[in-house]
Every structure is written in structure tokens, then in C-alpha cells.
Amino acid sequence: MFKDFDLGPILSGEYADLLLRGAGLTAQLMLYAWSLAMTLALLLVVVRLTGKPVAERLVAGYVSYHRNVPTLVQLMLWYFGVPTLLPESTQLWLANFSTEFIFAVIALGLCQAAYFCEDLRAGLRAIPTGQTEAARALGLGYIRSMRYVILPQGVRNALPSLINHTVLLFKNTSLAMAIGVVELTYAARELENYTFRTFECYLVATLGYLAVSLLLMGAGALLARHFNQARAR
Amino acid sequence: MKPMIMFANVDKWYGEYRALTTINAEIRQGEVVVVCGPSGSGKSTLIRTVNRLEAIQGGQILFEGHDIHGTDANLNRLRSRIGFVFQSFNLFPHMSVLDNITLSPTKLRGLRQGAARKQAMELLDRVGMAHKAGAYPGQLSGGQQQRVAIARALAMEPPVMLFDEPTSALDPEMVGEVLQVMRSLARDGMTMMCVTHEMNFAREVADTIWFMDAGEILERATPEQFFSTPQHPRAQRFISDLRAH
Amino acid sequence: MLDVFVIIRDNWELFLLGQYPHGPLGGLVNTLILSALALLIAFPLSLLVVMARISPFAWVRWPATVWVYVLRGVPLIMVIFWTYFLVPLLIGRNISGFTTMLCTLVIYQSAYLSEIVRAGIQGLPAGQAEAARALGLGYFRTFGWVILPQALFNALPSLISQFISIIKETTLGYMINVQEMTFAANQVNNQLLTQPFQVYAILAITYYLLCYGLTRVATAVEHRIERKRQGDRASTPSSPTGPTLTASEPSR
């Protein structure tokens, strides 16, 4: 295997296309799922902030479910299970599309929203109560206090965790291969089946994942340091 | 002349515990009132009821004639006319010193950034912190932060300033710089209510001293009267404990 | 929805035990066995990784750091495929899905567990190591008798959380035909064909109960540790705090 190590065949022509398309799908999964997750997480945080016990329990239940059920099982429940709950006509209509991608985005996005929600909540909790008091004492109302004083600090506090979980989401996109999304890992496997160059295929995919993960982690460390510099003594 | 702040039969409970008992008092314009007493006497609670950081269960508190605890009070507007300085400064760590001060004038009064900054620099000059306008709170010492906090409270040009133990969280060598700012404010005619343990400051600057214990104002006197001939037995004990140091 | 109970009644053995006794052990039991084995083997390995990561020798520290960062940056599936591919090459014969999954989890978790233990170590006051060295304990004795026990105790809740993560990661074994619970659910679904939602809902709920239960255990352990830590803090003298009284201040 090591003797004929040759990246050439897979980095050119249709094989490279396969990998690139896989990477492209990974990127799209990542983008849509992340946006869905962040939007939903912010919504959940706002719901939680209303302080009503019903809201608190709903959000807590949502978070608990998505953190305790394995992501793969969530994916399978959405892709295999949910369509059968829909009315016949909708199911027939859905058969016209490749629903794997959509369900993957939904499943990954919903799952990730739970993690982001908890990160934001922890970030808000880390703010000393004196901050709210000071803002209100100046005459800033609830919304303005939130907007200029509380939320900026909350997000900054939450940033390291948010970045960590973003990396997690990125890695989770590979789970979509279980429901047939031809993302990078699936593509690498397919390529391996065509070329039998297992080591090279896996290596390229691995390096791809590593590059993005390390970039994200590095960006996170930079951001954290930038914000801490502004505050630290 | 109508008093600036008036307490009328103010009562406050924390559950079963009575924190404030039938407080009746007033603060006139230009008056400097220092509230002192042993810990747990309710001094901080009292000052925090003035801008409704604490609620009250009975009575009224009138600020410039408005019932600040009333259900139809325009709380934000009233609060913007009361400057409050906290024991733990509570500067906004994610904003520079200058931005801390320009926040309320720009957002509440609609002042333009340029005008707000000019005013902020003047305030910083007044408290001796102009050279740190671009710094962040985390880079400042406690005394510096508290002076910035005072400038921030002055930004909306309030007619009254409330100080809740402003120097209690400071290392001794920094207490003086903060007291100096407060002294100059008093000299300029600001109406002030201070909860503090700094008795020399009280002697020098206060017009009236309120002695509190167990949620009641037990004695009201000028500094000369209070420190030389306290009337109430608990006030006498308080003064004698002071002298014992 | 009552079909759920029918499905459970008819297939609970498959969910719980896989094809045993008519085949290899599977289902929930196998999931737990796989997870427990992975944790037991990965843990000592992670201690080695931690020691390497905090070692003063760069030639030991660098490989360990690379190990951790690579495993944190690569999806678990890729690690599975690598293991599936490399291990037979290394030992000269094919290995079962179970063994592949076990090796993968051990490798993957050695990195994550090492990070948890490292956090536990760094959370200890510096005085601990100093005191031990001042007493004359060498590097390894300090580490083994003073630092590590305390770090592990403090890291206990995180370690339990990591066990929960391992349980969730075993589900990926389904893709290489490991006989764990997700695989069993898939088999049930392939038999029934008409009620996928119910089948996977049962699967989800089972994992939920299992992991949620363990989360509660972790929280309970965390509370007990907090109480003990506060006890320790109360009994050790603290440095003088706060401003000293000036001559004019009343006694409090």
C-alpha cells in the first residue's frame, strides 16, 4: 500500500470532482444547519428569558432530548420515521425530491440548537447581576439594557463554547452519510470503491476535515483572546 | 420649597423580615445627606429604594414630586434623572471608558456621538480620568473605575446623586481619590445621599447625618451635633465604638 | 401510537440482547458492554496522553498534542474507517466490527478523556505540586500520589459525561454492522417495514432514558464534590481580603 502511494489519480479528473462535490455538500450542510441552529437557539433563549415556568420547562425538555439521544438516531428518526407521519399526498410529493439533504439539515440544525442554547444561557448567567442594575439605574429600559449591555457580554462569554460546538456540528455533517447524503466522507468511501486507493482517499478527506476544524478552533482562540484583552488587566 | 426626595411612611419587608420601618424623611435641593449605622441597619436597602432597585410594600417615595414606585411611573425617565454609584462600580467591561459614559446620553437623549464624547471628556476631566478615555475597565484600578462610574452617573446631568458605599470595596490608598471627587460635587451644590463608613468625609461634607439601625432612622442631626452629642442610645454606642478605634 | 407497545412486546429481546442466544450478543446489553470496555481501556491510555502533554520534554509533548488535536478535528466516522483499514494491516488478520469499534472508541476517547483530566489537573492550586516537590517527592510520585487523585476526583462528573458520550458514539457501529442497539432497531424495522417512526422512537426513548439517567448521576456527583470542595476551602486559611479599617471607621 505504501509503496504505490500516489495522490495523483484522486486529485485529478472525475475523481477529484467527486471529492469536491462531496466537500461542497458538506459545506452546504454546515451552512444551513448552523444558520438554523443559531436562529433557533436565539429564539429558545428569548423564550427562556420570559421567565414563565412553562417556557422554561419546554426549552429544558427540548435541550434534554437533543443532548441525550445520539445524533445518528435523531437523523434516522427524522429521515426514516417522520415522513411516514405525513399525509399520503405529502409523502408522494416528497418522493420527487432528494429529501436526505433536507432532513439532514433539519436533524443536525435542531440538535445543534440545543447546544448553542445552553452555551448562550451559560454565557448570560456568567454576567454579574450588578450589570443589569447599573444599566437600569442609568434609565435604560429592558430592551436597551439587553441590547447594549447584557447580550453583548453574554455572547462574548459564550464564544469559546459556541466555537467548540460549531466544530462539533462540522464533524457531525459526516453522519449524514448514514441517510445517503453524498458529503465528503461518503464521497471518500465511494472513491475508495472505484480506485482501491484506500489510504490516499481517506487521507485527503481527513486533511480536509482537519484543515477546517483547526481553522475554526484557531479562529475561536483568536476571538477569545481579542475579547479577553479588552477586559483583562 | 418642595423637597427633591421625600420618604412618606415607607415600609419594606423581605418575607417575614422587616427591612425598613415607617421611614419618614426628606432631602432638599442642594442638601448632602450621609446615612450611617451598623451593618444590617438597612442603609443600602433604603438608598436602593430611591431609584426602585428595591421595591417597597408600604408608603411612598416621591422624587421631584413623582411617585417613583407608582404603577404609572415613567421609571426609565425618572431613573435617568437620578445618578447612582454602586459599591462594586459595575462599569460595562465590554465598552471603553468613554463609551461607558456616552451610552445613556446617546441612547436616551439622542445626543450625537460628537457632542456626547465632548461632554464625556469634560466629565472625565472633572474626575481626573481624562487620560484613560480609551482604556477598558479591566485595565483600571478600583479607584479609577469608581471615578469613571461617577462620571457615568453624571452623564445625564441628574439633579441628585446617590452613593451606595462607594469606597467600601476599595483598597485604602484609593479611597481618598474617590472621596475627593465626591467632595467637589458637594461643593458645587449637588444634592447627594451617601451611604458610607467614611466618617471624616461625613463630618466635613454632610449637611445632615441620618443614623439608622434595624430599619429605622433613629437620629437626624448635623455633623457637629451627631459626633459630639448623639441623642439616641444606639447612636451613642455607635459613636463611642468609633472613638475606640 | 399504541403499536409502540405491541412492537416492544414482540421485539424487546432483539432490542435488549440482539440475536442472542441464537446469535452473537447484541442490543442494549452489547451497547453497554462496548461502552464500558471502551472507557476502561481508553482511560489508562488517556492518562499516558495527559502525562505526555504536560511533560517538560518537547519530544514527548509535541506528538501527544498532535494526537489530541487530530482526533478532535476529525469526525468519528473517519476514525472508524481508518481503524477498519489500518488495524488488519498492522496485526495481519481481519477483525470483527465489534473490535474495530472498540479500538476506534479507545483511540478517539484517549484524546477527549486526556483533555478532561488535563483540565482537572490544571484546576488544582499550584501549591499542591509545590508542596509535594518540597517534601522531596519526585516527579512521578508527585503526579501519581498527589496530583492525579485530586484531579480525577474533581473531574469525576466530566468523566461520567464522557461515558454518556461514548454510549452515544457506539451508535456509529451500526454502519459497520456492529451488533449494538441501533443495529437491532434497524433489524426490527426491516422486519416490520410499516412502522419506522415507532421503531426509531422506541430507540430514541431508550437512549434518552439511559443517558438522562446517567446525567442525573453525574449531577449528583458534581453536587457532592462541590460540597466537599467548599469544606476544604473553609478549613484552609485564606489570605487577608478587603480593605483594612481606617481610624475613622466604626467597628462592624
XYZ file of C-alpha atoms in Angstrom:
730
model
C 0.000 0.000 0.000
C 2.642 2.471 0.967
C 4.808 1.538 -1.953
C 2.337 2.736 -4.512
C 1.217 5.763 -2.566
C 0.107 8.175 -5.211
C -2.222 11.063 -4.738
C -2.231 11.793 -8.443
C -5.223 9.795 -9.629
C -7.562 11.052 -6.995
C -6.584 14.680 -7.248
C -7.422 14.925 -10.927
C -10.295 14.499 -13.272
C -13.581 12.976 -12.285
C -12.291 11.579 -9.030
C -11.321 14.998 -7.817
C -14.756 16.194 -8.917
C -16.347 13.572 -6.739
C -14.386 14.727 -3.738
C -15.057 18.364 -4.446
C -18.764 17.790 -4.780
C -18.676 15.901 -1.525
C -16.862 18.765 0.132
C -19.365 21.155 -1.362
C -22.264 19.241 0.137
C -20.513 19.164 3.479
C -20.136 22.921 3.270
C -23.793 23.396 2.398
C -24.935 21.088 5.178
C -22.761 23.047 7.550
C -24.037 26.423 6.423
C -27.744 25.619 6.532
C -27.623 23.580 9.699
C -25.582 26.212 11.510
C -27.937 29.012 10.496
C -30.953 27.009 11.543
C -29.298 26.092 14.830
C -28.251 29.640 15.732
C -31.607 31.156 14.832
C -33.466 28.540 16.796
C -31.086 28.857 19.746
C -31.634 32.616 19.940
C -35.367 32.006 19.823
C -35.103 29.463 22.623
C -33.063 31.879 24.723
C -35.662 34.606 24.245
C -38.409 32.176 25.220
C -36.450 31.240 28.308
C -35.926 34.874 29.220
C -39.662 35.409 29.570
C -39.286 33.673 32.893
C -42.531 31.736 32.670
C -42.221 28.215 34.127
C -43.934 26.677 31.090
C -41.381 28.252 28.787
C -38.538 27.101 30.990
C -39.738 23.506 31.030
C -40.372 23.423 27.283
C -36.897 24.663 26.475
C -35.304 22.425 29.100
C -37.127 19.430 27.621
C -36.018 20.333 24.118
C -32.404 20.632 25.206
C -32.547 17.454 27.252
C -33.915 15.390 24.363
C -31.372 16.589 21.840
C -28.432 16.160 24.128
C -29.264 12.681 25.376
C -30.391 10.999 22.177
C -27.487 10.128 19.855
C -27.300 12.371 16.797
C -27.355 9.402 14.437
C -30.595 8.163 15.982
C -32.106 11.632 15.629
C -31.139 11.619 11.951
C -32.702 8.226 11.439
C -35.867 9.187 13.250
C -36.268 12.234 11.012
C -35.390 10.548 7.723
C -36.995 7.131 8.172
C -39.665 7.913 10.692
C -41.105 11.382 10.216
C -42.125 11.074 6.553
C -44.452 8.203 7.458
C -46.329 10.535 9.772
C -47.129 12.909 6.974
C -50.301 12.513 4.898
C -50.099 10.277 1.838
C -50.221 13.129 -0.631
C -47.306 14.914 1.022
C -45.270 11.725 1.051
C -45.856 11.220 -2.655
C -44.907 14.815 -3.330
C -41.745 14.476 -1.248
C -40.684 11.442 -3.286
C -39.913 13.825 -6.135
C -37.056 15.367 -4.187
C -33.925 14.020 -2.605
C -35.089 14.541 0.925
C -31.907 13.254 2.552
C -30.292 16.654 2.455
C -33.296 18.491 3.875
C -33.809 16.048 6.704
C -30.105 16.067 7.457
C -30.176 19.857 7.760
C -33.257 19.726 9.954
C -31.928 16.998 12.224
C -28.448 18.491 12.590
C -29.783 22.013 12.988
C -32.302 21.105 15.648
C -29.737 19.055 17.540
C -27.136 21.783 17.450
C -29.636 24.435 18.531
C -29.857 22.675 21.884
C -26.106 23.010 22.421
C -25.990 26.635 21.289
C -28.938 27.453 23.519
C -27.154 26.076 26.562
C -23.961 27.919 25.656
C -25.835 31.224 25.380
C -27.627 30.546 28.633
C -24.344 29.877 30.432
C -22.879 32.979 28.852
C -25.752 35.111 30.139
C -25.592 33.539 33.578
C -21.921 34.441 33.880
C -22.763 38.143 33.805
C -22.795 39.665 37.305
C -26.205 40.989 38.397
C -24.668 44.397 39.016
C -24.508 44.877 35.255
C -28.279 44.759 34.853
C -28.702 47.022 37.869
C -26.221 49.549 36.522
C -27.884 49.608 33.122
C -31.362 50.011 34.605
C -30.137 52.624 37.086
C -28.940 54.718 34.162
C -32.501 54.707 32.854
C -32.024 52.181 30.058
C -35.174 50.130 29.666
C -35.308 46.329 29.462
C -34.735 46.075 25.731
C -31.953 48.653 25.629
C -30.217 47.073 28.628
C -30.346 43.723 26.869
C -29.153 45.099 23.582
C -26.248 47.266 24.703
C -25.113 45.751 27.981
C -26.299 42.203 28.611
C -26.425 40.412 25.278
C -23.012 41.635 24.024
C -21.405 40.348 27.195
C -23.390 37.113 27.094
C -22.318 36.303 23.562
C -18.699 37.106 24.350
C -18.810 34.802 27.373
C -20.378 32.076 25.288
C -17.990 32.389 22.365
C -15.498 29.622 23.275
C -18.298 27.103 23.786
C -20.097 28.255 20.659
C -16.971 27.741 18.587
C -16.370 24.305 20.107
C -19.877 23.267 19.259
C -19.541 24.679 15.760
C -16.617 22.317 15.261
C -18.829 19.558 16.616
C -21.510 20.410 14.072
C -18.937 20.332 11.326
C -17.865 16.854 12.329
C -21.477 15.730 12.640
C -22.125 16.515 8.986
C -20.348 13.236 8.292
C -23.225 11.415 9.995
C -25.427 12.430 7.101
C -23.801 9.683 5.078
C -25.909 7.222 7.050
C -29.013 8.547 5.337
C -27.411 8.798 1.950
C -26.137 12.348 1.683
C -23.067 12.277 -0.541
C -20.956 14.522 1.621
C -17.184 14.320 1.951
C -16.949 11.062 3.906
C -19.409 9.285 1.630
C -17.504 10.601 -1.366
C -14.223 9.341 0.046
C -15.757 5.910 0.536
C -17.144 5.849 -2.989
C -13.807 6.904 -4.352
C -12.155 4.129 -2.438
C -14.515 1.660 -4.037
C -13.556 2.906 -7.521
C -9.820 3.261 -7.103
C -8.936 0.891 -4.264
C -6.533 3.573 -3.120
C -7.902 3.489 0.391
C -5.073 5.327 2.102
C -4.979 8.230 -0.338
C -8.734 8.737 -0.338
C -9.051 8.688 3.398
C -6.017 10.920 3.753
C -7.430 13.650 1.535
C -10.778 13.604 3.307
C -9.117 13.577 6.725
C -6.901 16.503 5.820
C -9.941 18.368 4.569
C -11.756 17.910 7.852
C -8.661 18.713 9.872
C -7.969 21.889 7.972
C -11.417 23.324 8.602
C -11.593 22.140 12.217
C -8.214 23.584 13.093
C -9.128 26.813 11.342
C -12.327 27.070 13.349
C -10.545 26.278 16.604
C -7.826 28.781 15.784
C -10.372 31.472 14.955
C -12.074 30.736 18.245
C -8.862 31.101 20.201
C -8.104 34.397 18.457
C -11.555 35.794 19.125
C -11.439 34.719 22.752
C -8.072 36.376 23.220
C -9.217 39.559 21.487
C -12.186 39.914 23.779
C -10.251 38.975 26.884
C -7.568 41.512 26.106
C -10.164 44.228 26.142
C -11.297 43.189 29.568
C -8.299 41.701 31.336
C -5.925 43.648 33.473
C -39.704 74.652 48.507
C -40.651 71.108 47.533
C -38.096 68.533 48.679
C -36.169 66.699 45.995
C -36.686 63.301 47.610
C -39.395 62.514 50.101
C -39.956 59.304 52.025
C -43.514 59.023 53.366
C -44.233 56.109 55.725
C -42.019 53.780 53.735
C -42.161 50.117 54.749
C -40.258 47.207 53.270
C -40.294 43.527 54.045
C -38.165 40.633 52.857
C -40.720 37.910 53.513
C -41.132 37.931 57.282
C -38.161 40.197 57.920
C -38.930 43.907 58.191
C -36.110 45.720 56.389
C -37.465 49.281 56.614
C -39.876 50.582 59.247
C -42.058 53.622 58.653
C -39.402 55.808 57.134
C -40.326 59.480 57.006
C -37.681 61.821 55.714
C -36.854 64.318 53.053
C -33.856 65.611 51.193
C -33.908 69.214 49.981
C -32.247 70.519 46.894
C -28.548 71.075 47.457
C -28.549 69.079 50.687
C -25.903 66.440 51.339
C -27.219 63.622 53.500
C -24.942 60.911 54.852
C -26.613 57.728 56.072
C -24.617 55.719 58.573
C -25.118 52.921 61.013
C -24.078 49.373 61.832
C -24.214 46.696 59.137
C -27.652 45.254 58.537
C -29.287 48.523 59.539
C -30.993 48.910 56.165
C -28.958 51.838 54.865
C -28.202 50.233 51.489
C -31.768 48.997 51.216
C -33.046 52.494 51.834
C -30.907 54.141 49.201
C -31.771 51.437 46.662
C -35.483 52.108 47.108
C -34.999 55.666 45.883
C -34.476 54.591 42.277
C -36.550 51.459 42.708
C -33.714 48.957 42.575
C -35.596 47.644 45.594
C -39.385 47.589 45.861
C -41.400 48.864 48.810
C -44.541 47.384 50.269
C -45.899 50.430 52.065
C -45.759 54.207 51.793
C -44.469 56.416 49.026
C -41.211 57.745 47.743
C -41.510 60.993 45.819
C -38.734 62.167 43.558
C -39.276 65.685 42.263
C -42.902 65.186 43.177
C -43.297 61.931 41.222
C -44.183 58.676 42.961
C -41.353 56.500 41.732
C -42.952 53.284 42.977
C -46.290 54.073 41.417
C -47.647 51.793 38.728
C -47.789 54.540 36.123
C -44.364 55.990 36.919
C -42.159 56.589 33.903
C -39.422 54.643 35.617
C -36.723 54.935 32.966
C -37.123 58.677 32.666
C -37.055 59.136 36.428
C -34.021 56.901 36.760
C -32.158 58.903 34.158
C -32.541 61.876 36.487
C -31.016 60.007 39.412
C -27.297 59.280 39.373
C -26.458 56.034 41.176
C -22.964 54.924 42.140
C -22.559 51.280 43.187
C -20.207 49.762 45.717
C -18.865 47.416 43.039
C -18.674 50.127 40.339
C -20.465 47.941 37.740
C -18.786 49.518 34.739
C -19.599 47.767 31.462
C -16.466 45.692 30.765
C -17.055 45.283 27.042
C -17.031 49.054 26.428
C -14.280 51.598 26.744
C -14.373 54.205 29.483
C -15.618 56.785 27.014
C -18.345 54.505 25.656
C -19.487 53.684 29.176
C -20.182 57.372 29.685
C -21.668 58.188 26.286
C -24.064 55.232 26.332
C -27.005 56.842 28.104
C -26.785 60.338 26.553
C -26.686 58.883 23.046
C -29.378 56.250 23.545
C -31.732 58.088 25.874
C -31.311 61.690 24.884
C -30.432 61.158 21.244
C -27.267 63.170 21.615
C -24.937 62.843 18.648
C -21.701 60.892 19.171
C -19.526 64.001 18.802
C -21.419 66.043 21.365
C -21.680 63.085 23.725
C -17.942 62.455 23.548
C -17.166 66.093 24.222
C -19.374 66.059 27.273
C -17.879 62.734 28.394
C -14.340 64.119 28.155
C -15.363 67.083 30.288
C -16.784 64.747 32.906
C -13.673 62.593 32.819
C -11.603 65.703 33.274
C -13.672 66.616 36.283
C -12.988 63.261 37.930
C -9.347 63.245 36.843
C -9.613 60.364 34.377
C -9.378 62.111 31.006
C -6.122 60.334 30.207
C -7.862 56.953 30.335
C -10.717 57.698 27.972
C -9.791 54.897 25.594
C -8.987 52.320 28.240
C -11.216 49.429 29.232
C -12.495 48.951 32.784
C -10.444 45.776 33.203
C -7.292 47.836 32.790
C -8.123 50.261 35.588
C -7.642 50.125 39.334
C -10.635 50.139 41.665
C -10.352 53.809 42.488
C -10.089 54.691 38.811
C -13.108 52.562 37.949
C -15.200 54.190 40.654
C -14.300 57.654 39.425
C -15.340 56.633 35.925
C -18.557 55.249 37.419
C -19.228 58.635 38.983
C -18.629 60.338 35.635
C -21.014 57.847 34.012
C -23.684 58.637 36.582
C -23.212 62.356 35.909
C -23.575 61.954 32.148
C -27.314 62.619 32.081
C -26.837 65.712 34.285
C -29.020 64.403 37.105
C -30.122 66.786 39.849
C -29.340 64.214 42.547
C -26.559 61.665 43.108
C -26.907 58.546 45.229
C -23.793 56.787 46.542
C -24.131 53.248 47.931
C -20.948 52.606 49.953
C -18.797 53.929 47.103
C -15.452 53.301 48.810
C -16.154 50.082 50.735
C -14.725 47.846 48.010
C -11.574 49.890 47.524
C -8.088 49.388 48.872
C -7.353 52.113 51.458
C -4.928 54.077 49.296
C -7.612 54.597 46.649
C -10.385 55.783 48.943
C -9.048 59.320 49.010
C -9.251 59.954 45.268
C -12.921 58.966 45.179
C -13.837 60.994 48.249
C -12.159 63.975 46.677
C -14.465 63.770 43.662
C -17.472 63.472 45.948
C -16.307 66.439 47.991
C -16.028 68.598 44.901
C -19.503 67.557 43.768
C -20.903 68.579 47.146
C -19.068 71.874 46.993
C -20.618 72.540 43.588
C -24.065 72.257 45.154
C -25.100 68.747 44.084
C -27.909 67.136 46.049
C -26.363 63.953 47.437
C -27.383 60.954 49.506
C -24.427 58.842 50.616
C -24.287 55.582 52.469
C -20.745 55.380 53.752
C -18.458 54.425 56.593
C -16.096 57.303 55.948
C -16.851 59.398 58.997
C -14.273 62.088 58.317
C -15.911 62.672 54.983
C -19.294 62.867 56.697
C -18.045 65.353 59.227
C -16.605 67.545 56.506
C -19.199 67.449 53.783
C -22.593 66.386 55.144
C -25.377 68.836 55.925
C -27.362 66.175 57.744
C -26.494 62.769 59.143
C -29.148 60.064 59.372
C -28.294 57.311 61.800
C -30.039 54.032 61.031
C -30.359 50.791 62.890
C -32.684 47.839 62.383
C -34.520 49.510 59.516
C -35.339 52.774 61.270
C -33.872 56.253 61.134
C -33.142 56.706 64.811
C -31.464 60.082 64.727
C -31.176 63.034 62.409
C -28.620 65.692 63.188
C -25.967 67.990 61.813
C -22.477 66.509 61.912
C -21.430 68.704 64.841
C -24.440 67.605 66.873
C -24.168 63.970 65.887
C -20.498 63.431 66.578
C -20.318 65.419 69.808
C -23.710 64.858 71.447
C -25.613 61.935 69.947
C -29.078 61.637 71.465
C -30.252 58.096 70.822
C -28.571 55.385 72.970
C -27.667 53.243 69.968
C -26.187 56.272 68.233
C -24.166 56.932 71.335
C -22.839 53.383 71.269
C -22.021 53.770 67.585
C -20.040 56.965 68.216
C -18.191 55.503 71.167
C -17.234 52.465 69.066
C -15.853 54.912 66.513
C -13.759 56.623 69.127
C -12.465 53.294 70.388
C -10.551 52.980 67.090
C -49.396 5.013 18.699
C -50.383 2.012 20.765
C -48.456 -0.013 18.213
C -45.423 1.090 20.148
C -46.311 -1.222 22.993
C -47.006 -4.071 20.585
C -43.624 -3.569 18.983
C -41.882 -3.534 22.336
C -43.730 -6.622 23.476
C -42.828 -8.542 20.348
C -39.269 -7.382 19.921
C -37.901 -6.485 23.302
C -35.437 -9.335 23.231
C -33.980 -8.115 19.977
C -33.634 -4.598 21.361
C -32.120 -5.799 24.571
C -29.950 -8.729 23.614
C -29.688 -8.702 19.837
C -29.799 -12.149 18.338
C -28.604 -13.904 21.473
C -28.982 -16.791 22.172
C -29.440 -17.613 18.505
C -26.520 -15.449 17.509
C -23.972 -13.043 18.883
C -24.888 -10.810 21.784
C -26.312 -7.504 20.663
C -28.787 -4.807 21.517
C -28.691 -2.612 24.581
C -26.548 -5.070 26.514
C -23.893 -5.046 23.848
C -24.043 -1.265 23.668
C -23.306 -1.104 27.386
C -20.564 -3.703 27.199
C -18.914 -1.904 24.310
C -19.126 1.463 26.077
C -17.816 0.161 29.380
C -14.911 -1.666 27.744
C -14.047 1.398 25.707
C -13.982 3.578 28.813
C -11.951 1.086 30.839
C -9.285 0.716 28.158
C -9.255 4.318 26.983
C -8.856 5.693 30.474
C -5.339 4.420 31.261
C -4.332 5.356 27.733
C -5.609 8.861 28.275
C -3.523 9.159 31.425
C -0.441 8.391 29.361
C -1.507 11.047 26.863
C -2.025 13.577 29.657
C 1.361 12.888 31.154
C 2.894 13.376 27.736
C 1.007 16.613 27.178
C 2.174 18.206 30.398
C 5.651 16.764 30.162
C 8.529 19.224 30.190
C 10.132 17.333 27.288
C 9.110 18.725 23.919
C 9.783 15.467 22.060
C 7.120 13.825 24.197
C 4.782 16.782 24.380
C 4.501 17.508 20.667
C 3.308 14.079 19.444
C 0.746 13.963 22.237
C -0.550 17.421 21.343
C -0.806 16.467 17.676
C -2.621 13.271 18.673
C -5.218 15.197 20.610
C -5.750 17.921 18.029
C -6.073 15.478 15.141
C -8.636 13.371 16.965
C -10.579 16.450 17.999
C -10.667 17.696 14.421
C -11.657 14.534 12.565
C -15.182 13.038 12.551
C -15.602 9.756 14.376
C -16.705 8.034 11.180
C -13.397 8.786 9.536
C -11.575 7.331 12.531
C -13.726 4.209 12.210
C -12.789 3.842 8.562
C -9.111 4.382 9.318
C -9.194 1.762 12.070
C -11.111 -0.668 9.885
C -8.418 -0.214 7.253
C -5.217 0.020 9.281
C -5.608 -2.435 12.157
C -5.885 -5.559 9.980
C -2.764 -4.377 8.164
C -0.936 -3.928 11.437
C -1.847 -7.230 13.057
C -2.086 -9.292 9.894
C -5.643 -10.546 10.156
C -9.186 -9.277 9.864
C -11.026 -8.087 12.913
C -14.708 -8.067 13.745
C -16.871 -4.991 13.695
C -17.031 -5.031 17.476
C -13.256 -4.999 17.817
C -12.961 -2.263 15.210
C -15.477 -0.126 17.045
C -13.768 -0.817 20.347
C -10.363 0.200 19.003
C -11.842 3.305 17.419
C -13.552 4.392 20.598
C -10.417 3.754 22.628
C -8.309 5.841 20.282
C -10.884 8.609 19.946
C -11.653 8.819 23.642
C -7.997 8.703 24.675
C -7.818 12.220 23.300
C -11.035 13.540 24.824
C -10.518 11.910 28.214
C -6.998 13.293 28.311
C -8.393 16.776 27.837
C -10.787 16.293 30.733
C -8.074 15.012 33.040
C -5.804 17.824 31.895
C -8.460 20.355 32.849
C -8.770 18.650 36.217
C -5.030 18.862 36.762
C -4.835 22.492 35.744
C -7.700 23.300 38.066
C -5.674 22.319 41.096
C -3.923 25.050 43.056
C -0.236 25.304 42.145
C 0.616 24.882 45.791
C -0.170 21.187 45.643
C 2.654 20.289 43.293
C 4.995 22.695 45.054
C 4.292 21.170 48.445
C 4.827 17.650 47.158
C 8.127 18.523 45.499
C 9.231 20.434 48.590
C 8.685 17.267 50.599
C 11.122 15.537 48.264
C 8.639 13.526 46.185
C 9.937 13.028 42.678
C 8.073 13.973 39.519
C 6.246 10.695 39.017
C 5.399 10.203 42.700
C 4.047 13.746 42.867
C 1.943 13.072 39.833
C 0.680 9.683 40.936
C 0.070 10.271 44.633
C -0.815 13.928 44.904
C -1.911 15.467 41.634
C -3.726 12.715 39.816
C -6.015 11.516 42.621
C -7.272 15.031 43.254
C -7.592 15.836 39.570
C -9.566 12.660 38.934
C -11.862 13.299 41.862
C -12.629 16.771 40.600
C -13.028 15.536 37.042
C -15.452 12.780 38.018
C -18.628 14.495 36.746
C -16.936 15.211 33.406
C -15.774 11.619 33.176
C -19.315 10.392 33.681
C -20.426 12.804 30.980
C -17.810 11.341 28.707
C -19.157 7.857 29.368
C -22.515 9.137 28.170
C -20.798 10.440 25.030
C -19.266 7.010 24.448
C -22.683 5.393 24.654
C -23.937 7.810 22.030
C -20.912 7.160 19.846
C -21.491 3.401 19.824
C -24.438 4.070 17.518
C -21.973 4.633 14.696
C -21.109 0.952 14.946
C -24.355 0.388 13.060
C -22.591 1.458 9.906
C -20.030 -1.318 10.168
C -22.555 -3.911 11.291
C -21.668 -3.931 14.962
C -24.453 -5.656 16.862
C -25.419 -2.790 19.096
C -28.816 -1.338 19.850
C -29.204 0.865 16.776
C -28.380 -2.103 14.588
C -31.000 -4.126 16.430
C -33.574 -1.397 15.885
C -32.708 -1.398 12.219
C -33.306 -5.130 12.076
C -36.697 -4.712 13.727
C -37.544 -2.006 11.238
C -36.537 -4.190 8.317
C -38.867 -6.877 9.589
C -41.839 -4.632 10.186
C -41.284 -2.123 7.380
C -44.532 -0.291 8.046
C -43.801 1.468 11.317
C -40.390 3.074 11.130
C -41.369 6.040 13.257
C -42.500 3.865 16.132
C -39.396 1.705 15.973
C -36.966 4.581 15.926
C -38.978 6.417 18.548
C -38.537 3.442 20.854
C -34.834 3.524 20.115
C -34.623 7.236 20.828
C -36.537 6.950 24.077
C -34.368 4.081 25.276
C -31.200 6.055 24.678
C -32.818 9.075 26.264
C -33.676 7.235 29.453
C -30.236 5.681 29.636
C -28.280 8.868 29.034
C -30.569 11.108 31.044
C -30.308 8.738 33.983
C -26.543 8.856 33.809
C -26.649 12.657 33.522
C -28.552 12.774 36.796
C -25.872 10.616 38.381
C -23.203 12.985 37.073
C -25.052 15.982 38.510
C -25.427 14.303 41.883
C -21.705 13.542 41.933
C -20.975 17.120 40.966
C -23.008 18.408 43.927
C -21.186 16.172 46.352
C -17.845 17.280 45.025
C -18.843 20.947 45.328
C -19.827 20.381 48.944
C -16.537 18.698 49.687
C -14.605 21.450 47.912
C -16.324 24.091 49.979
C -15.433 22.180 53.087
C -11.804 22.175 52.030
C -11.919 25.867 51.317
C -13.417 26.666 54.686
C -10.763 24.770 56.576
C -7.773 26.306 54.834
C -6.798 29.811 55.872
C -7.404 32.415 53.233
C -5.290 35.453 52.551
C -6.479 38.702 54.111
C -9.151 40.206 51.930
C -10.755 43.543 51.701
C -9.615 46.952 52.885
C -8.307 47.343 56.396
C -10.305 49.619 58.622
C -9.211 53.211 58.793
C -9.175 55.037 62.099
C -12.469 56.732 61.436
C -14.463 53.636 60.562
C -16.855 52.194 63.102
C -16.469 48.577 64.078
C -18.788 46.301 62.130
